[in-house]
Structures are given as C-alpha cells and as structure tokens.
mmCIF file of C-alpha atoms in Angstrom:
data_model
loop_
_atom_site.group_PDB
_atom_site.id
_atom_site.type_symbol
_atom_site.label_atom_id
_atom_site.label_comp_id
_atom_site.label_asym_id
_atom_site.label_seq_id
_atom_site.Cartn_x
_atom_site.Cartn_y
_atom_site.Cartn_z
ATOM 1 C CA MET A 1 -3.664 -60.636 21.677
ATOM 2 C CA LYS A 2 -1.354 -59.415 24.318
ATOM 3 C CA ARG A 3 1.351 -58.563 21.542
ATOM 4 C CA GLN A 4 -1.616 -56.642 19.535
ATOM 5 C CA ILE A 5 -2.596 -54.738 22.754
ATOM 6 C CA SER A 6 0.980 -53.710 23.786
ATOM 7 C CA LEU A 7 1.287 -52.442 20.080
ATOM 8 C CA LEU A 8 -1.899 -50.548 20.446
ATOM 9 C CA ILE A 9 -0.677 -48.993 23.585
ATOM 10 C CA MET A 10 2.705 -48.118 22.130
ATOM 11 C CA LEU A 11 1.039 -46.452 19.226
ATOM 12 C CA VAL A 12 -1.284 -44.375 21.448
ATOM 13 C CA VAL A 13 1.583 -43.133 23.560
ATOM 14 C CA MET A 14 3.713 -42.266 20.321
ATOM 15 C CA SER A 15 0.714 -40.366 18.984
ATOM 16 C CA GLN A 16 0.458 -38.533 22.340
ATOM 17 C CA VAL A 17 4.162 -37.622 22.429
ATOM 18 C CA ALA A 18 4.114 -36.550 18.765
ATOM 19 C CA TYR A 19 1.283 -34.037 19.506
ATOM 20 C CA SER A 20 2.499 -32.930 22.928
ATOM 21 C CA GLN A 21 3.010 -29.293 23.189
ATOM 22 C CA ILE A 22 4.482 -29.258 26.552
ATOM 23 C CA ASN A 23 8.045 -30.813 26.905
ATOM 24 C CA MET A 24 9.111 -30.782 30.481
ATOM 25 C CA GLU A 25 12.765 -32.015 29.647
ATOM 26 C CA ASP A 26 13.496 -28.597 28.270
ATOM 27 C CA SER A 27 10.693 -26.734 29.703
ATOM 28 C CA THR A 28 9.445 -25.561 26.375
ATOM 29 C CA VAL A 29 5.787 -25.397 24.928
ATOM 30 C CA ARG A 30 4.567 -24.986 21.517
ATOM 31 C CA THR A 31 1.139 -23.170 20.930
ATOM 32 C CA ILE A 32 -0.092 -25.099 17.978
ATOM 33 C CA ALA A 33 -3.656 -25.953 17.336
ATOM 34 C CA TYR A 34 -4.364 -29.714 17.430
ATOM 35 C CA TRP A 35 -8.076 -29.206 16.277
ATOM 36 C CA ASP A 36 -10.331 -31.992 14.874
ATOM 37 C CA LEU A 37 -12.553 -31.650 12.216
ATOM 38 C CA LYS A 38 -16.155 -30.589 13.137
ATOM 39 C CA GLU A 39 -14.749 -30.205 16.709
ATOM 40 C CA THR A 40 -16.594 -27.473 18.906
ATOM 41 C CA ASN A 41 -16.246 -25.368 21.913
ATOM 42 C CA SER A 42 -18.165 -22.425 23.398
ATOM 43 C CA TYR A 43 -16.491 -19.473 25.021
ATOM 44 C CA GLN A 44 -17.999 -16.506 27.532
ATOM 45 C CA ILE A 45 -16.631 -13.320 26.438
ATOM 46 C CA THR A 46 -16.798 -10.027 28.296
ATOM 47 C CA LEU A 47 -15.721 -6.699 27.196
ATOM 48 C CA ALA A 48 -15.641 -3.732 29.344
ATOM 49 C CA SER A 49 -14.518 -0.364 28.000
ATOM 50 C CA PHE A 50 -14.128 3.301 29.532
ATOM 51 C CA GLU A 51 -12.165 6.520 28.953
ATOM 52 C CA ILE A 52 -9.901 7.989 31.218
ATOM 53 C CA ILE A 53 -9.307 11.769 31.178
ATOM 54 C CA GLY A 54 -6.951 13.047 33.620
ATOM 55 C CA THR A 55 -7.988 11.029 37.021
ATOM 56 C CA ASP A 56 -11.556 10.725 36.000
ATOM 57 C CA THR A 57 -13.130 7.776 34.120
ATOM 58 C CA SER A 58 -16.240 8.024 31.784
ATOM 59 C CA LYS A 59 -18.351 6.418 29.181
ATOM 60 C CA TRP A 60 -18.079 3.053 31.033
ATOM 61 C CA ASN A 61 -20.000 -0.062 29.424
ATOM 62 C CA GLU A 62 -19.944 -3.546 29.389
ATOM 63 C CA ILE A 63 -20.991 -6.304 26.887
ATOM 64 C CA ALA A 64 -21.120 -9.954 27.424
ATOM 65 C CA TYR A 65 -21.796 -12.870 24.708
ATOM 66 C CA VAL A 66 -21.097 -16.200 23.987
ATOM 67 C CA VAL A 67 -19.208 -17.485 20.928
ATOM 68 C CA ASP A 68 -19.853 -21.205 19.666
ATOM 69 C CA MET A 69 -16.616 -22.102 17.743
ATOM 70 C CA GLU A 70 -16.596 -24.831 15.312
ATOM 71 C CA VAL A 71 -13.795 -26.294 13.144
ATOM 72 C CA LEU A 72 -15.316 -26.433 9.585
ATOM 73 C CA ASP A 73 -12.346 -27.759 7.696
ATOM 74 C CA SER A 74 -8.854 -28.830 8.522
ATOM 75 C CA THR A 75 -6.098 -29.486 5.998
ATOM 76 C CA GLU A 76 -2.255 -29.946 6.098
ATOM 77 C CA ASN A 77 -1.890 -26.318 5.692
ATOM 78 C CA SER A 78 -4.751 -24.595 7.254
ATOM 79 C CA TYR A 79 -7.959 -24.684 9.696
ATOM 80 C CA GLU A 80 -11.378 -23.160 8.435
ATOM 81 C CA VAL A 81 -13.162 -21.922 11.463
ATOM 82 C CA SER A 82 -16.576 -20.205 12.506
ATOM 83 C CA TRP A 83 -17.572 -18.209 15.307
ATOM 84 C CA THR A 84 -21.242 -17.681 16.020
ATOM 85 C CA TYR A 85 -22.304 -14.851 18.345
ATOM 86 C CA ARG A 86 -25.028 -15.428 20.788
ATOM 87 C CA ASP A 87 -26.621 -14.493 24.204
ATOM 88 C CA PHE A 88 -25.743 -10.583 24.296
ATOM 89 C CA VAL A 89 -26.053 -8.834 27.496
ATOM 90 C CA LEU A 90 -25.341 -5.315 27.582
ATOM 91 C CA ASN A 91 -24.722 -2.798 30.638
ATOM 92 C CA LEU A 92 -24.144 0.806 29.643
ATOM 93 C CA GLY A 93 -24.153 2.587 33.165
ATOM 94 C CA GLU A 94 -25.198 6.000 32.796
ATOM 95 C CA ARG A 95 -25.047 6.478 29.128
ATOM 96 C CA ASP A 96 -28.036 8.605 27.483
ATOM 97 C CA SER A 97 -31.294 6.967 26.671
ATOM 98 C CA ALA A 98 -30.833 7.410 22.808
ATOM 99 C CA TYR A 99 -27.389 5.432 22.760
ATOM 100 C CA GLN A 100 -28.947 2.774 25.178
ATOM 101 C CA SER A 101 -31.801 2.253 22.771
ATOM 102 C CA LEU A 102 -29.485 2.069 19.769
ATOM 103 C CA MET A 103 -27.079 -0.397 21.376
ATOM 104 C CA GLU A 104 -30.002 -2.640 22.588
ATOM 105 C CA LYS A 105 -31.439 -3.012 19.224
ATOM 106 C CA LEU A 106 -27.851 -3.552 17.721
ATOM 107 C CA MET A 107 -27.463 -6.271 20.303
ATOM 108 C CA THR A 108 -30.719 -8.004 19.064
ATOM 109 C CA ILE A 109 -29.756 -7.680 15.253
ATOM 110 C CA SER A 110 -26.222 -9.129 16.052
ATOM 111 C CA GLU A 111 -27.823 -12.401 17.816
ATOM 112 C CA GLY A 112 -26.578 -15.329 15.617
ATOM 113 C CA SER A 113 -24.100 -13.338 13.594
ATOM 114 C CA LEU A 114 -21.267 -15.241 11.956
ATOM 115 C CA VAL A 115 -17.618 -14.737 11.452
ATOM 116 C CA LYS A 116 -15.733 -17.298 9.486
ATOM 117 C CA PHE A 117 -11.738 -17.111 9.484
ATOM 118 C CA ARG A 118 -8.704 -19.108 8.078
ATOM 119 C CA THR A 119 -5.562 -20.006 10.271
ATOM 120 C CA ASP A 120 -2.411 -21.704 9.131
ATOM 121 C CA GLU A 121 -1.456 -25.361 10.125
ATOM 122 C CA TYR A 122 -0.231 -23.916 13.497
ATOM 123 C CA GLY A 123 -3.466 -21.963 14.222
ATOM 124 C CA ALA A 124 -1.922 -18.551 13.658
ATOM 125 C CA PHE A 125 -4.615 -15.999 11.982
ATOM 126 C CA GLN A 126 -4.452 -15.496 8.294
ATOM 127 C CA GLU A 127 -7.699 -13.827 7.279
ATOM 128 C CA VAL A 128 -11.486 -13.485 7.509
ATOM 129 C CA THR A 129 -13.089 -15.502 4.487
ATOM 130 C CA ASN A 130 -16.551 -14.112 4.672
ATOM 131 C CA TRP A 131 -15.942 -10.606 5.375
ATOM 132 C CA GLU A 132 -18.107 -9.716 2.319
ATOM 133 C CA ASP A 133 -21.195 -11.214 3.919
ATOM 134 C CA ILE A 134 -20.174 -9.646 7.304
ATOM 135 C CA SER A 135 -20.020 -6.035 5.475
ATOM 136 C CA GLU A 136 -23.160 -6.485 3.876
ATOM 137 C CA PHE A 137 -25.184 -7.901 7.288
ATOM 138 C CA TYR A 138 -24.069 -4.747 8.828
ATOM 139 C CA ARG A 139 -25.014 -2.338 6.162
ATOM 140 C CA LYS A 140 -28.487 -3.860 6.013
ATOM 141 C CA SER A 141 -28.593 -3.734 9.837
ATOM 142 C CA GLY A 142 -27.410 -0.171 9.678
ATOM 143 C CA ASP A 143 -30.353 0.790 7.370
ATOM 144 C CA THR A 144 -32.659 -1.158 9.395
ATOM 145 C CA LEU A 145 -31.615 0.751 12.656
ATOM 146 C CA LYS A 146 -31.827 3.951 10.981
ATOM 147 C CA SER A 147 -35.435 3.233 9.770
ATOM 148 C CA MET A 148 -36.315 2.054 13.270
ATOM 149 C CA PHE A 149 -35.590 5.392 14.756
ATOM 150 C CA GLY A 150 -37.050 7.538 11.910
ATOM 151 C CA ASN A 151 -33.873 8.418 10.168
ATOM 152 C CA VAL A 152 -32.981 11.036 12.670
ATOM 153 C CA PRO A 153 -29.545 12.827 11.590
ATOM 154 C CA GLN A 154 -28.115 12.335 14.938
ATOM 155 C CA ILE A 155 -29.014 8.726 15.215
ATOM 156 C CA ASN A 156 -27.684 8.012 11.498
ATOM 157 C CA GLU A 157 -24.419 9.277 12.523
ATOM 158 C CA MET A 158 -24.278 7.268 15.388
ATOM 159 C CA VAL A 159 -25.030 4.259 13.456
ATOM 160 C CA ASP A 160 -22.387 5.123 10.769
ATOM 161 C CA GLN A 161 -19.768 5.393 13.368
ATOM 162 C CA THR A 162 -20.834 2.403 15.097
ATOM 163 C CA PHE A 163 -20.541 0.266 11.644
ATOM 164 C CA ALA A 164 -17.607 1.977 10.304
ATOM 165 C CA SER A 165 -15.268 -0.881 11.329
ATOM 166 C CA TYR A 166 -17.563 -3.435 9.307
ATOM 167 C CA LYS A 167 -16.923 -1.697 5.870
ATOM 168 C CA THR A 168 -13.735 -3.296 4.328
ATOM 169 C CA LYS A 169 -11.808 -6.495 4.594
ATOM 170 C CA ASN A 170 -9.125 -4.576 6.440
ATOM 171 C CA SER A 171 -11.232 -2.727 8.964
ATOM 172 C CA ILE A 172 -12.943 -5.788 9.763
ATOM 173 C CA GLU A 173 -9.659 -7.907 10.374
ATOM 174 C CA THR A 174 -8.047 -4.901 12.381
ATOM 175 C CA GLN A 175 -11.079 -3.681 14.203
ATOM 176 C CA SER A 176 -13.916 -5.700 14.480
ATOM 177 C CA ILE A 177 -12.529 -9.365 15.258
ATOM 178 C CA LYS A 178 -10.199 -8.374 18.280
ATOM 179 C CA ASP A 179 -11.742 -11.357 20.178
ATOM 180 C CA VAL A 180 -10.545 -13.838 17.656
ATOM 181 C CA LEU A 181 -7.062 -12.033 17.382
ATOM 182 C CA GLN A 182 -6.738 -12.390 21.173
ATOM 183 C CA PHE A 183 -7.790 -15.889 21.099
ATOM 184 C CA LEU A 184 -5.117 -16.825 18.587
ATOM 185 C CA ASN A 185 -2.563 -14.306 19.904
ATOM 186 C CA PHE A 186 0.212 -16.928 21.082
ATOM 187 C CA HIS A 187 -0.302 -19.514 18.320
ATOM 188 C CA GLY A 188 2.276 -20.557 15.763
ATOM 189 C CA ALA A 189 5.476 -20.146 18.007
ATOM 190 C CA GLU A 190 7.494 -22.157 20.812
ATOM 191 C CA TYR A 191 8.299 -20.612 24.142
ATOM 192 C CA LYS A 192 10.867 -21.482 26.800
ATOM 193 C CA LEU A 193 9.877 -21.335 30.527
ATOM 194 C CA GLY A 194 11.164 -18.040 32.215
ATOM 195 C CA GLU A 195 12.844 -16.817 29.116
ATOM 196 C CA GLU A 196 11.586 -13.473 27.769
ATOM 197 C CA MET A 197 11.199 -13.297 24.064
ATOM 198 C CA SER A 198 11.221 -9.822 22.296
ATOM 199 C CA GLY A 199 11.266 -8.511 18.845
ATOM 200 C CA VAL A 200 9.560 -5.723 16.539
ATOM 201 C CA ILE A 201 6.823 -6.757 14.226
ATOM 202 C CA ASN A 202 4.769 -4.826 11.619
ATOM 203 C CA SER A 203 1.292 -4.812 12.817
ATOM 204 C CA PRO A 204 -1.877 -3.530 11.034
ATOM 205 C CA ASN A 205 -3.848 -0.452 11.592
ATOM 206 C CA VAL A 206 -7.166 1.240 10.204
ATOM 207 C CA LEU A 207 -5.267 2.082 6.945
ATOM 208 C CA GLY A 208 -3.809 -1.261 6.109
ATOM 209 C CA LYS A 209 -1.660 -4.161 6.983
ATOM 210 C CA ASN A 210 2.012 -3.967 8.180
ATOM 211 C CA ARG A 211 1.948 -0.147 8.552
ATOM 212 C CA LEU A 212 2.727 0.154 12.324
ATOM 213 C CA GLU A 213 6.090 -0.994 14.064
ATOM 214 C CA THR A 214 5.313 -2.753 17.278
ATOM 215 C CA GLN A 215 7.566 -3.836 20.005
ATOM 216 C CA VAL A 216 6.399 -7.144 21.382
ATOM 217 C CA TYR A 217 7.568 -8.922 24.599
ATOM 218 C CA VAL A 218 6.549 -12.727 25.360
ATOM 219 C CA LEU A 219 7.092 -14.679 28.488
ATOM 220 C CA LEU A 220 6.126 -18.293 29.362
ATOM 221 C CA GLU A 221 5.313 -17.771 33.184
ATOM 222 C CA GLU A 222 4.490 -21.139 34.391
ATOM 223 C CA ILE A 223 3.748 -24.759 33.240
ATOM 224 C CA PHE A 224 1.092 -27.181 34.709
ATOM 225 C CA PRO A 225 2.049 -30.405 33.563
ATOM 226 C CA GLU A 226 -0.723 -32.145 35.705
ATOM 227 C CA ASP A 227 -3.430 -30.069 33.814
ATOM 228 C CA ASN A 228 -1.750 -30.075 30.362
ATOM 229 C CA ASP A 229 -1.717 -26.443 30.244
ATOM 230 C CA TYR A 230 0.352 -23.261 30.743
ATOM 231 C CA ARG A 231 0.220 -19.666 31.534
ATOM 232 C CA ILE A 232 1.757 -16.981 28.996
ATOM 233 C CA VAL A 233 1.947 -13.231 28.880
ATOM 234 C CA SER A 234 2.665 -10.788 26.265
ATOM 235 C CA LEU A 235 2.882 -6.967 26.038
ATOM 236 C CA SER A 236 2.971 -4.836 22.669
ATOM 237 C CA GLU A 237 3.688 -1.182 22.374
ATOM 238 C CA ALA A 238 3.300 0.524 19.084
ATOM 239 C CA ASN A 239 6.067 3.048 17.788
ATOM 240 C CA SER A 240 4.867 6.407 19.059
ATOM 241 C CA GLU A 241 6.316 8.416 16.267
ATOM 242 C CA GLN A 242 4.397 6.224 13.561
ATOM 243 C CA LEU A 243 1.340 6.647 15.739
ATOM 244 C CA VAL A 244 1.744 10.305 15.108
ATOM 245 C CA SER A 245 2.244 10.279 11.374
ATOM 246 C CA GLU A 246 -0.550 7.461 10.836
ATOM 247 C CA THR A 247 -2.986 9.556 12.952
ATOM 248 C CA ARG A 248 -2.020 12.763 10.873
ATOM 249 C CA LEU A 249 -2.772 10.769 7.720
ATOM 250 C CA VAL A 250 -6.151 9.468 8.926
ATOM 251 C CA LEU A 251 -7.043 13.233 9.840
ATOM 252 C CA LYS A 252 -6.111 14.236 6.225
ATOM 253 C CA ILE A 253 -8.438 11.500 4.864
ATOM 254 C CA MET A 254 -11.207 12.142 7.171
ATOM 255 C CA MET A 255 -10.923 16.090 6.469
ATOM 256 C CA PRO A 256 -9.418 16.547 2.984
ATOM 257 C CA LYS A 257 -9.961 20.261 3.016
ATOM 258 C CA ALA A 258 -8.376 21.004 6.217
ATOM 259 C CA THR A 259 -5.310 23.166 5.852
ATOM 260 C CA GLU A 260 -1.785 22.345 7.300
ATOM 261 C CA GLU A 261 -2.370 24.866 10.222
ATOM 262 C CA GLU A 262 -5.726 23.280 11.090
ATOM 263 C CA LEU A 263 -4.083 19.695 11.227
ATOM 264 C CA ASN A 264 -1.242 20.976 13.454
ATOM 265 C CA GLY A 265 -3.941 22.469 15.826
ATOM 266 C CA LEU A 266 -5.657 18.959 15.953
ATOM 267 C CA MET A 267 -2.506 17.097 16.358
ATOM 268 C CA ALA A 268 -1.623 19.453 19.355
ATOM 269 C CA GLU A 269 -4.942 19.066 20.985
ATOM 270 C CA VAL A 270 -4.374 15.088 20.738
ATOM 271 C CA GLY A 271 -1.156 15.258 22.285
ATOM 272 C CA SER A 272 1.409 12.476 22.982
ATOM 273 C CA LEU A 273 -0.085 9.097 21.483
ATOM 274 C CA SER A 274 0.299 5.537 22.931
ATOM 275 C CA ASN A 275 -1.060 2.082 22.058
ATOM 276 C CA THR A 276 -0.345 -0.838 24.403
ATOM 277 C CA VAL A 277 -1.822 -4.227 24.557
ATOM 278 C CA GLU A 278 -1.374 -6.618 27.522
ATOM 279 C CA ASN A 279 -2.391 -10.353 27.448
ATOM 280 C CA VAL A 280 -2.369 -13.140 29.786
ATOM 281 C CA SER A 281 -3.560 -16.485 28.681
ATOM 282 C CA VAL A 282 -3.993 -20.081 29.939
ATOM 283 C CA ILE A 283 -3.768 -22.399 26.961
ATOM 284 C CA HIS A 284 -4.284 -26.144 27.028
ATOM 285 C CA GLY A 285 -1.880 -28.759 25.507
ATOM 286 C CA TRP A 286 -4.174 -29.110 22.379
ATOM 287 C CA GLY A 287 -4.156 -25.450 21.485
ATOM 288 C CA TRP A 288 -7.444 -24.401 23.137
ATOM 289 C CA PRO A 289 -7.350 -21.301 25.204
ATOM 290 C CA ILE A 290 -8.957 -21.999 28.330
ATOM 291 C CA TYR A 291 -8.877 -18.304 29.840
ATOM 292 C CA SER A 292 -7.575 -14.987 28.309
ATOM 293 C CA GLU A 293 -7.436 -11.489 29.626
ATOM 294 C CA GLU A 294 -6.372 -8.776 27.506
ATOM 295 C CA ILE A 295 -6.111 -5.000 28.413
ATOM 296 C CA ARG A 296 -5.724 -2.569 25.342
ATOM 297 C CA SER A 297 -4.816 1.059 26.006
ATOM 298 C CA VAL A 298 -5.199 3.495 23.195
ATOM 299 C CA GLY A 299 -4.895 7.292 23.361
ATOM 300 C CA SER A 300 -3.032 10.293 24.454
ATOM 301 C CA ASP A 301 -1.625 12.120 27.421
ATOM 302 C CA GLN A 302 -5.337 14.061 27.011
ATOM 303 C CA LYS A 303 -7.570 10.974 27.110
ATOM 304 C CA ILE A 304 -7.112 7.024 26.947
ATOM 305 C CA LYS A 305 -9.555 4.604 25.878
ATOM 306 C CA VAL A 306 -9.349 1.303 27.756
ATOM 307 C CA GLU A 307 -10.827 -1.984 26.677
ATOM 308 C CA ILE A 308 -10.532 -5.004 28.970
ATOM 309 C CA ARG A 309 -11.704 -8.282 27.391
ATOM 310 C CA THR A 310 -11.896 -11.639 29.037
ATOM 311 C CA ILE A 311 -12.373 -15.122 27.365
ATOM 312 C CA GLU A 312 -13.344 -18.144 29.213
ATOM 313 C CA ILE A 313 -14.072 -21.739 28.053
ATOM 314 C CA LEU A 314 -17.477 -23.051 28.927
#
C-alpha cells in the first residue's frame, strides 16, 4: 500500500512538472492553455472609450458586461471555446438622447449573445467558428432597432454604422472580438524574465488579414511563484506609412467616385496616423488570464480615439 501511495504521489508531481508553465530555474514562463473539457470561468469586462482633440476629450462612454467562458471541445491540436455575454451596464455620459436610447436597446438585444472561437493547442487564436450566426444575429437586431425607432433615416444610419463590424468573418475577427484577442494576447510563446522580445508581425485590419506591418515588444516583468502566476506586458505599433496607404484605400472603397484631388484633401485633413496597443496582464500557470488591461490609441495628430479595456476573473 505504501509503495502504491508513493507511486501515486510521484505521478502527481510528474504531472504537475510536465504541465507547469513557470520554470524558476531559468526564469522562463510558457503561456499555454491547459484547459479541461467543459471547464468554465466568468470574467468582468469594462470598456471605456473617448476621443482626444488637441487637449480636449469628448464622446466619453463606458460599457461593462460579464462573459461566461466554456471549453466546448479539447483535442491534441485545438480548443473550441464559447463566450456568452450578459449583464450589460451602460454609461454614456452626456451623449444625446437618441444615441443613448439606441445603445440601451442594443445592450438589451445583445444579452445572451454568443461567440464561438477556435485556438490552437497552445491557446493562440485561430478563428471565429460561428461568424455567420453572429452576422445574421446582428443583421436581424439592426432591422429590429430600425423598426423600433420608426425607420428614421438618421437612426438607420447610426444602426448601420454600429453593426458594420459584424458583416463579414474578417470584420468580426478584427473589429468586434477585441476582448477575445486581448484575452489570448500572450498565448503560444515562451518568455524569459526581464528579457525584452521584439519583432515585426503582419496583423489584420478592416481590409483583410496580414495587411499591416506591426512592431511588437513583449516583456515578462515579474514572476510570482507562490501564486503560480506572472505579469507580462506588450506594446505594438503599426507601420505609419502603411496606415496612410490603407486608409486611402478604405476611402476609395467607401467613396468610389471621389477624385484623386478629393482623396488628397481628405488625407490632408486626417494628418499623421498612428495605431498603438499597450497590454499588461497577469496570467495563471494554467493559462487563465487573471487580470488584463489594454489601451488602444488609434487616430492622427488631429484626433485620437482611445479604448481602455479591463478583463478580470470573477
């Protein structure tokens, strides 16, 4: 019996070592998803956004909600995961009443909405698997909202703009699941304490995948072995010249009849472009982010839109 117990203890220890992501001997961590089938966790997510024009801020608003995450399937090569959204709370500051009413109804419609996505075996994002359902859900939601407000042209335009990021697989994966991408930001790589990693990756934008060169810096700041977690930060900055060319291409698509002179005038109004993302996360040894804050700054020297999203395990 003693021999069986000792063998059992040895197997448990070996299993823990095999799956451990934190190696204090060489001060490295691996951010890999060790998630069990049907395992669940819930997260509180808060998104604050505003615009900066000169030294003034405007259009401040804040949306808070809860996501219930479940591991639907687990194989040697992938995880299938669902996110269910609930408990939306909206604070739009001093926005006009029409926009306030529209967003409140949108939050009601979005209650219980579902995103399913696939990761590789390490937890790195691969794709949204129910994008057609999402697109159809928000198409019907848009029609419902338009009908609620009596098909007023101004409201219809606001609805179309709000739901533009839900129309295609690419727009959903690049624009409407930023919380998922933030959650999985560090998965799939190994990091060494105090050693900055940097490189250039090709990231997606509204026009498609791998269109934008982005300089990325990652630093493992601190390891907390007693809590089996660690703090890691990243900074990414898009190529400014490519931002200009991509923005011009978007304008051409949106305004096919515009002349080169008109496009030049619009680009002059836009000014110098920038797109940066800062992320700081605390991640548990089993690959579950405990806390994450991400600051996205997109715009020009004329106007910058800032989004600050926090994700915290409940």
